Short mmCIF file of C-alpha atoms and ligand atoms in Angstrom, two decimals:
data_model
loop_
_atom_site.label_atom_id
_atom_site.label_comp_id
_atom_site.label_asym_id
_atom_site.label_seq_id
_atom_site.Cartn_x
_atom_site.Cartn_y
_atom_site.Cartn_z
CA MET A 348 -0.13 -0.01 -0.01
CA ASN A 349 1.11 3.49 -0.84
CA ASN A 350 0.57 6.24 1.93
CA ASP A 351 -2.61 7.41 0.72
CA GLU A 352 -4.04 3.89 0.46
CA VAL A 353 -3.13 3.15 4.04
CA LYS A 354 -4.71 6.41 5.31
CA THR A 355 -7.89 5.77 3.15
CA THR A 356 -8.19 1.99 4.17
CA LEU A 357 -7.91 2.85 7.70
CA ASP A 358 -10.62 5.63 7.59
CA GLU A 359 -12.91 3.19 5.89
CA TYR A 360 -12.73 0.09 8.22
CA VAL A 361 -11.61 1.64 11.62
CA MET A 362 -13.90 3.45 13.82
CA HIS A 363 -13.14 7.07 14.07
CA SER A 364 -12.37 7.22 17.88
CA TYR A 365 -9.01 8.77 16.96
CA GLY A 366 -8.15 11.87 15.24
CA ARG A 367 -4.78 10.93 13.68
CA TYR A 368 -1.89 12.98 12.80
CA ASP A 369 -1.11 13.12 9.09
CA LEU A 370 1.80 10.42 9.16
CA VAL A 371 2.46 6.81 8.19
CA ILE A 372 5.12 5.51 10.34
CA ASP A 373 6.76 2.71 8.67
CA HIS A 374 9.82 1.52 10.98
CA ALA A 375 11.67 3.02 13.97
CA HIS A 376 15.00 2.56 15.88
CA GLY A 377 15.83 3.97 19.10
CA SER A 378 14.56 7.40 19.61
CA ILE A 379 13.78 7.76 15.77
CA VAL A 380 10.94 6.80 13.64
CA TYR A 381 10.72 6.71 9.80
CA ASP A 382 8.13 7.07 7.35
CA LYS A 383 7.75 5.33 4.15
CA ASP A 384 10.14 8.02 2.38
CA GLY A 385 12.67 7.44 4.89
CA LYS A 386 12.10 10.77 6.55
CA GLU A 387 13.22 10.89 10.24
CA TYR A 388 11.43 12.07 13.04
CA ILE A 389 12.77 12.17 16.61
CA ASP A 390 9.98 10.53 18.75
CA CYS A 391 9.15 12.73 21.78
CA VAL A 392 5.79 10.94 21.81
CA ALA A 393 7.18 7.49 22.13
CA GLY A 394 3.71 5.91 21.45
CA ILE A 395 2.10 7.83 24.49
CA ALA A 396 5.15 7.26 27.08
CA VAL A 397 5.48 3.70 26.32
CA ASN A 398 8.69 3.09 24.39
CA ASN A 399 11.01 4.07 27.16
CA ILE A 400 13.77 1.70 26.03
CA GLY A 401 13.38 3.02 22.33
CA HIS A 402 12.34 1.26 19.42
CA THR A 403 13.45 -2.26 18.31
CA HIS A 404 15.97 -2.40 20.82
CA GLU A 405 18.16 -5.17 19.72
CA LYS A 406 18.17 -7.23 22.97
CA MET A 407 14.45 -6.93 22.84
CA THR A 408 14.47 -8.33 19.26
CA GLU A 409 16.35 -10.98 20.17
CA ASN A 410 14.60 -12.11 23.47
CA LEU A 411 11.27 -11.80 21.71
CA SER A 412 12.34 -13.69 18.74
CA LYS A 413 13.35 -16.37 21.14
CA GLN A 414 10.22 -16.47 23.01
CA LEU A 415 8.11 -16.47 19.98
CA THR A 416 9.32 -19.87 19.29
CA LYS A 417 9.11 -21.30 22.56
CA LEU A 418 5.51 -20.00 24.29
CA ILE A 419 3.28 -17.23 23.60
CA HIS A 420 0.19 -17.89 25.58
CA VAL A 421 -1.08 -20.33 27.74
CA SER A 422 -3.68 -18.67 30.26
CA ASN A 423 -3.31 -18.17 34.19
CA LEU A 424 -4.93 -21.77 34.59
CA TYR A 425 -0.98 -22.66 34.43
CA TYR A 426 2.37 -21.74 35.98
CA THR A 427 5.01 -20.14 33.36
CA GLU A 428 8.52 -19.39 34.53
CA GLU A 429 8.38 -16.18 32.45
CA GLN A 430 5.53 -14.87 34.74
CA ALA A 431 7.34 -15.78 37.64
CA ILE A 432 10.61 -14.03 36.78
CA ALA A 433 8.41 -10.92 35.87
CA ALA A 434 6.26 -11.06 38.92
CA LYS A 435 9.29 -11.21 41.34
CA ARG A 436 11.12 -8.45 39.57
CA ILE A 437 8.23 -6.08 38.99
CA VAL A 438 7.18 -6.39 42.58
CA GLU A 439 10.89 -5.92 43.65
CA ALA A 440 10.96 -2.64 41.78
CA SER A 441 7.98 -1.34 43.26
CA PRO A 442 6.91 -0.45 47.10
CA HIS A 443 4.79 -3.25 47.16
CA ASP A 444 4.47 -7.07 47.56
CA LYS A 445 2.15 -8.70 45.01
CA ILE A 446 0.86 -8.10 41.48
CA PHE A 447 -1.99 -8.77 39.33
CA PHE A 448 -1.10 -9.09 35.72
CA ALA A 449 -3.56 -6.90 33.27
CA ASN A 450 -3.44 -5.69 29.84
CA SER A 451 -3.57 -1.80 29.93
CA GLY A 452 -3.83 1.22 32.03
CA ALA A 453 -7.45 1.34 32.15
CA GLU A 454 -7.66 -2.42 33.05
CA ALA A 455 -5.18 -1.73 35.83
CA ASN A 456 -7.17 0.98 37.33
CA GLU A 457 -10.15 -1.07 37.17
CA GLY A 458 -8.48 -3.89 39.12
CA ALA A 459 -7.16 -1.19 41.60
CA ILE A 460 -10.60 0.08 42.27
CA LYS A 461 -12.12 -3.37 42.63
CA LEU A 462 -9.57 -4.49 44.99
CA ALA A 463 -9.94 -1.35 47.06
CA ARG A 464 -13.73 -1.80 47.32
CA LYS A 465 -13.42 -5.50 48.09
CA TYR A 466 -10.52 -4.95 50.72
CA THR A 467 -12.73 -1.99 52.58
CA GLY A 468 -15.98 -2.98 52.03
CA LYS A 469 -16.91 0.63 51.24
CA GLY A 470 -17.80 2.22 47.68
CA GLU A 471 -16.59 5.78 47.40
CA ILE A 472 -13.60 6.40 45.29
CA ILE A 473 -12.13 10.22 45.41
CA THR A 474 -10.44 11.29 42.30
CA ALA A 475 -9.17 14.55 40.91
CA TRP A 476 -10.31 16.98 38.15
CA ASN A 477 -8.70 16.83 35.30
CA SER A 478 -7.20 13.48 35.90
CA PHE A 479 -6.98 10.63 33.39
CA HIS A 480 -7.50 7.05 34.44
CA GLY A 481 -8.64 5.33 31.12
CA ARG A 482 -11.84 4.55 28.84
CA THR A 483 -13.75 1.91 30.41
CA LEU A 484 -16.88 2.86 32.03
CA ALA A 485 -15.76 2.96 35.56
CA THR A 486 -12.25 4.67 34.70
CA ILE A 487 -14.13 7.52 32.53
CA THR A 488 -16.11 8.12 35.63
CA ALA A 489 -13.02 8.09 37.96
CA THR A 490 -11.60 10.33 35.06
CA GLY A 491 -12.15 13.83 36.15
CA GLN A 492 -13.02 15.45 32.86
CA PRO A 493 -16.80 15.47 32.07
CA LYS A 494 -16.02 15.41 28.11
CA TYR A 495 -14.86 11.73 28.20
CA GLN A 496 -18.25 10.82 29.80
CA LYS A 497 -20.66 12.49 27.42
CA GLY A 498 -23.15 10.31 26.01
CA PHE A 499 -22.22 7.39 27.98
CA GLN A 500 -24.61 7.60 30.88
CA PRO A 501 -25.34 5.66 33.11
CA LEU A 502 -22.10 5.73 34.62
CA PRO A 503 -21.14 3.73 37.51
CA ALA A 504 -21.92 5.36 40.96
CA GLY A 505 -19.22 5.78 43.82
CA PHE A 506 -16.76 8.42 42.27
CA VAL A 507 -16.43 11.79 43.91
CA HIS A 508 -14.09 14.42 42.24
CA VAL A 509 -12.25 17.23 43.82
CA ASP A 510 -9.49 19.83 42.45
CA TYR A 511 -6.11 18.49 42.35
CA ASN A 512 -3.38 19.46 44.74
CA ASP A 513 -6.18 21.10 47.11
CA ILE A 514 -6.04 19.06 50.66
CA LYS A 515 -9.09 20.96 52.04
CA GLN A 516 -11.19 19.57 49.34
CA ILE A 517 -10.23 16.00 49.97
CA GLU A 518 -10.92 16.56 53.58
CA GLU A 519 -14.48 17.63 52.81
CA ALA A 520 -15.04 14.92 50.21
CA ILE A 521 -14.15 12.06 52.92
CA THR A 522 -17.32 10.16 54.16
CA ASP A 523 -17.92 6.98 56.25
CA ASP A 524 -18.24 5.08 52.71
CA THR A 525 -14.66 6.23 51.12
CA ALA A 526 -12.57 3.38 49.96
CA ALA A 527 -9.57 5.11 48.49
CA ILE A 528 -8.22 8.31 46.92
CA LEU A 529 -6.81 7.42 43.35
CA ILE A 530 -4.68 9.94 42.09
CA GLU A 531 -1.84 10.51 39.53
CA PRO A 532 1.45 11.72 41.48
CA ILE A 533 1.77 14.02 38.27
CA GLN A 534 -1.19 14.66 35.98
CA GLY A 535 -0.12 13.54 32.54
CA GLU A 536 -2.99 13.78 30.02
CA SER A 537 -3.91 17.31 31.37
CA GLY A 538 -0.60 18.89 30.90
CA VAL A 539 1.98 17.59 33.09
CA ARG A 540 0.56 19.06 36.42
CA VAL A 541 3.16 18.62 39.15
CA PRO A 542 1.23 19.12 42.81
CA ASP A 543 2.92 20.77 45.57
CA ASP A 544 5.68 18.76 47.50
CA ASP A 545 3.62 18.35 50.50
CA TYR A 546 0.41 17.29 48.56
CA LEU A 547 1.24 13.37 48.33
CA PRO A 548 2.74 13.04 51.90
CA THR A 549 -0.47 14.63 53.07
CA LEU A 550 -2.63 12.67 51.44
CA ARG A 551 -0.93 9.64 52.90
CA LYS A 552 -1.30 11.05 56.42
CA ILE A 553 -4.96 11.48 55.73
CA CYS A 554 -5.46 8.02 54.47
CA ASP A 555 -3.57 6.76 57.50
CA GLU A 556 -5.76 8.56 59.89
CA LYS A 557 -8.95 7.72 58.30
CA GLY A 558 -8.28 4.18 57.13
CA ILE A 559 -8.35 5.02 53.43
CA LEU A 560 -6.56 3.51 50.79
CA LEU A 561 -4.07 5.59 48.86
CA ILE A 562 -3.80 4.47 45.01
CA PHE A 563 -1.42 5.76 42.65
CA ASP A 564 -1.97 5.80 39.13
CA GLU A 565 1.41 5.57 37.85
CA VAL A 566 0.55 4.23 34.46
CA GLN A 567 2.24 7.18 32.66
CA THR A 568 4.47 8.34 35.64
CA GLY A 569 5.94 5.06 36.30
CA TYR A 570 8.82 2.91 34.90
CA GLY A 571 11.42 5.80 35.16
CA ARG A 572 9.52 8.35 33.50
CA THR A 573 10.07 10.92 36.16
CA GLY A 574 13.67 10.05 36.94
CA LYS A 575 12.66 7.59 39.73
CA MET A 576 11.34 4.08 39.06
CA PHE A 577 8.17 5.18 40.23
CA ALA A 578 7.07 8.80 41.06
CA SER A 579 6.00 7.97 44.45
CA GLU A 580 9.67 8.12 45.40
CA LEU A 581 10.02 11.78 44.32
CA THR A 582 8.02 12.59 47.71
CA GLY A 583 8.89 9.32 49.55
CA THR A 584 5.03 8.70 49.58
CA VAL A 585 4.18 4.75 49.69
CA PRO A 586 0.80 4.21 48.48
CA ASP A 587 -1.29 1.10 49.36
CA ILE A 588 -1.69 0.38 45.64
CA THR A 589 0.08 1.25 42.53
CA THR A 590 -1.12 1.01 38.93
CA SER A 591 1.41 0.66 36.11
CA ALA A 592 1.08 -0.01 32.37
CA LYS A 593 2.43 1.89 29.35
CA ALA A 594 6.20 1.35 29.42
CA ILE A 595 6.10 -1.80 31.65
CA ALA A 596 6.44 -4.08 28.69
CA GLY A 597 8.19 -1.91 26.12
CA GLY A 598 5.44 -1.86 23.93
CA LEU A 599 3.77 -5.10 24.20
CA PRO A 600 0.34 -4.63 26.22
CA MET A 601 0.66 -5.08 30.05
CA GLY A 602 -0.68 -3.67 32.88
CA ALA A 603 -0.12 -4.27 36.60
CA VAL A 604 -1.94 -3.93 39.91
CA LEU A 605 0.58 -3.91 42.52
CA ALA A 606 -0.60 -3.80 46.26
CA ASN A 607 0.56 -4.63 49.65
CA LYS A 608 0.16 -8.05 51.00
CA GLU A 609 -2.75 -7.75 53.25
CA ILE A 610 -5.06 -5.76 50.62
CA ALA A 611 -3.87 -8.30 47.78
CA GLU A 612 -5.35 -11.21 49.68
CA VAL A 613 -8.87 -10.11 49.07
CA PHE A 614 -8.19 -11.46 45.56
CA GLN A 615 -9.06 -15.29 45.59
CA PRO A 616 -9.63 -17.53 42.96
CA GLY A 617 -12.76 -16.35 41.27
CA THR A 618 -12.79 -12.74 42.46
CA HIS A 619 -10.75 -11.33 39.55
CA ALA A 620 -9.43 -12.22 36.13
CA THR A 621 -8.07 -11.54 32.48
CA THR A 622 -7.47 -14.24 29.86
CA PHE A 623 -4.42 -12.39 28.55
CA GLY A 624 -2.82 -11.16 31.81
CA GLY A 625 0.79 -11.85 32.03
CA THR A 626 1.31 -14.05 28.74
CA PRO A 627 4.77 -15.56 28.51
CA LEU A 628 5.32 -13.32 25.75
CA ALA A 629 4.42 -10.11 27.27
CA CYS A 630 6.35 -11.35 30.52
CA CYS A 631 9.63 -11.81 28.46
CA ALA A 632 8.93 -8.57 27.35
CA ALA A 633 8.37 -7.03 30.61
CA ASN A 634 11.90 -8.85 32.02
CA THR A 635 13.86 -7.71 29.04
CA VAL A 636 12.76 -4.03 29.92
CA LEU A 637 14.06 -4.43 33.50
CA ASP A 638 17.33 -6.04 31.82
CA ILE A 639 17.60 -2.76 29.82
CA TYR A 640 16.83 -0.57 32.56
CA GLU A 641 19.80 -1.97 34.71
CA GLU A 642 22.30 -2.32 31.69
CA GLU A 643 21.66 1.19 30.72
CA ASP A 644 21.02 3.10 33.85
CA LEU A 645 17.74 4.30 32.32
CA VAL A 646 16.10 5.55 35.38
CA ASN A 647 19.13 7.74 36.44
CA LYS A 648 19.54 8.72 32.51
CA SER A 649 16.08 9.86 32.84
CA HIS A 650 16.79 12.18 35.73
CA GLU A 651 19.90 13.52 34.48
CA ASN A 652 18.99 14.26 30.84
CA GLY A 653 15.71 15.43 32.17
CA LEU A 654 17.29 18.14 33.91
CA TYR A 655 19.52 18.94 31.04
CA PHE A 656 16.56 19.19 28.65
CA LYS A 657 14.38 21.10 30.99
CA GLU A 658 17.09 23.84 31.53
CA LYS A 659 17.19 24.25 27.72
CA LEU A 660 13.60 24.51 27.47
CA GLU A 661 13.42 27.18 30.17
CA ALA A 662 16.07 29.00 28.24
CA LEU A 663 13.71 29.40 25.46
CA LYS A 664 11.45 31.71 27.61
CA ASP A 665 14.20 34.40 27.08
CA THR A 666 13.13 34.56 23.19
CA HIS A 667 9.58 33.04 23.22
CA ASP A 668 7.26 35.45 25.52
CA CYS A 669 4.41 32.69 24.68
CA ILE A 670 6.10 30.30 27.31
CA VAL A 671 4.52 30.56 30.55
CA ASP A 672 5.74 27.58 32.54
CA VAL A 673 8.09 24.55 32.03
CA ARG A 674 7.34 21.77 34.38
CA GLY A 675 7.96 18.13 35.04
CA HIS A 676 10.38 15.64 36.39
CA GLY A 677 12.78 13.30 34.53
CA LEU A 678 11.57 13.02 30.98
CA MET A 679 8.04 13.79 31.37
CA ILE A 680 8.20 17.65 30.84
CA GLY A 681 5.34 20.12 29.84
CA VAL A 682 6.07 23.51 28.16
CA GLU A 683 2.92 25.52 28.78
CA THR A 684 2.25 28.33 26.00
CA ASN A 685 -0.25 31.20 26.54
CA TYR A 686 -2.28 30.17 23.37
CA GLU A 687 -3.99 27.16 22.05
CA CYS A 688 -0.75 25.64 20.36
CA GLY A 689 -2.01 22.54 18.73
CA ASP A 690 -0.59 23.66 15.16
CA LEU A 691 2.88 23.06 16.52
CA VAL A 692 2.32 19.45 16.29
CA SER A 693 2.36 19.56 12.16
CA LYS A 694 5.02 22.41 12.24
CA ALA A 695 7.20 20.05 14.46
CA GLN A 696 6.44 17.11 12.31
CA GLU A 697 7.49 19.02 9.16
CA LYS A 698 10.93 19.73 10.60
CA GLY A 699 11.16 15.95 11.77
CA LEU A 700 10.11 15.88 15.26
CA LEU A 701 6.98 14.22 16.88
CA ILE A 702 5.33 15.85 20.05
CA ASN A 703 1.82 15.98 21.05
CA VAL A 704 -0.06 18.85 22.96
CA ALA A 705 -2.08 18.26 26.19
CA ASN A 706 -5.17 20.12 27.16
CA GLY A 707 -4.74 22.34 24.31
CA THR A 708 -1.80 24.67 25.43
CA VAL A 709 0.88 22.33 26.87
CA ILE A 710 3.33 20.85 24.63
CA ARG A 711 4.30 17.43 26.13
CA PHE A 712 7.58 15.61 25.97
CA VAL A 713 7.65 11.97 26.84
CA PRO A 714 10.45 11.02 24.50
CA PRO A 715 12.36 7.22 25.13
CA LEU A 716 14.52 7.31 28.02
CA ILE A 717 17.57 6.14 26.00
CA ILE A 718 17.31 9.36 23.93
CA THR A 719 20.62 11.07 23.66
CA ARG A 720 21.77 14.69 24.79
CA GLU A 721 22.52 15.39 20.89
CA GLU A 722 18.83 14.50 20.04
CA LEU A 723 17.55 16.78 22.78
CA ASP A 724 19.60 19.31 21.56
CA LYS A 725 18.13 19.01 18.00
CA VAL A 726 14.52 19.04 19.73
CA VAL A 727 15.12 22.33 21.36
CA GLU A 728 16.38 23.67 18.31
CA ILE A 729 13.48 22.69 16.29
CA ILE A 730 10.85 23.87 19.19
CA ASP A 731 12.87 27.20 19.25
CA GLU A 732 12.32 27.41 15.14
CA ILE A 733 8.70 26.62 15.41
CA LEU A 734 7.52 28.73 18.61
CA PRO A 735 6.26 32.20 17.81
C1 LIG B 924 -2.63 6.31 29.48
C2 LIG B 924 -3.31 6.33 31.11
C3 LIG B 924 -4.15 5.49 31.27
C4 LIG B 924 -4.78 4.49 30.39
O1 LIG B 924 -4.21 3.47 30.10
P1 LIG B 924 -4.64 2.65 28.94
O2 LIG B 924 -3.74 1.50 28.63
O3 LIG B 924 -4.78 3.38 27.50
O4 LIG B 924 -5.85 1.82 29.20
C5 LIG B 924 -4.55 5.71 32.79
N1 LIG B 924 -4.01 6.21 33.44
C6 LIG B 924 -3.04 7.15 33.15
C7 LIG B 924 -2.46 8.09 34.29
C8 LIG B 924 -2.46 7.33 32.07
O5 LIG B 924 -1.78 8.13 31.22
#
C-alpha cells in the first residue's frame, strides 16, 4: 500500500475514535521513527510514554524472537517461568508485595478500584478533576473530565471529584463510605501538572488517619519516566496500591495492579481475572525491559537528561514570550504556552519531530529514556524554530 491507501483504508474500516496525525510510520529504531519515504522524526511521543527503551531495541528483538518460538500464551490456569520472573522483578522494583497482571492502564485501574472496594467494604473513590485514568466505564467515571463521559450514561456510582493539589477539598469529600483516593502523582494527560511537594505526603497522612487506601495511578509516571522508578519516590510517599502499564513491557500490552500483601489477599480464585494477563510473551518483554533499565541505567538517565532538557527548554523563555511555564520531572516535561498551540504538532512534524499537545496549550515531551543529549539538543532547536 502507498501512504494514501494506508490512510483511506484505515479511515474506511477503523472506527473514527481517533483523530490521527497525517503521518504513516513505517519503521523505527532507538528514538527515531521513519515514514515510508525514509524521512526521520525524533520521537518525543514514544507511543504515548510507552517506548521508554526506544524502538526495536536489539535485546528486545532477540529475546522476543526466541520467546515467539517457545511459548506465547497459555492463560493463568497454568504456571509459567516467564511470569514468575516478571512478577518477582516488577514487585521488587515497586513499593509493594504482590502483582495482578492486566493488559492496559484502564484495566489496571479497574482492578485497583475493585481491590479497594473489596478490601475496605466501602464504595466511594475520590479522584481529581482533570485526571486521566482510562476509557472503560468505571475509569471514565474516575477520570475528572466530563467530556470523556458525555453520551455514556449511566455511569457507575461511587466516584467523587476534587480539585487536584487541594487538601481541603479532599478532607471535605471524605465520608464514612470512602474506600480510596485514586490519584496521579503528576497529572499527565491534562498537561504535566506537578502538585506541591507536600500534597502527596499529606494525602498519605490523611489516608492513614481515616483508614482510607491511597492508590497511585503510575500508568504514565512509572517506570523511570520521572527520573525515579516510580514517581511515588519523588516525595517518599508509599501508596497502598500502584497501577502501572504503558512502558512496563516495552510496547507489548501489559498493565499491573501492585498492592501490599494484606490488601492483595482479598483477591482469591474467582474474584478477578483476565485471559491475557501476564502472557509468557508479554512477561518476556517486561523482563527484557528491566534488563535494559539495569544495563543502561535508564532511570538515572531519565533524571539527568531530564534536568539537562528542562534547563534548555527554560532558556527558550528568554526569546519566546508565549512560554508561561516549563515543568515536570525526569523525561516527563510540559511546556505551557499562553495560546492554543495545537498547530505546533504539524509544524514540528515537518521539521522531523514528533510531539503532542496536552489540554490545548501544553507541549508534552515524553521521549524514550534512551534519548541522547544530541537528540535533545535537536529537539530544542526545532522547538525554538517553530515557537512564535
Ligand atoms: C494512559 C493512561 C491510562 C490509560 O491507559 P490505557 O493503557 O490507555 O488503558 C490511565 N492512567 C494514566 C495516568 C494514563 O496516562
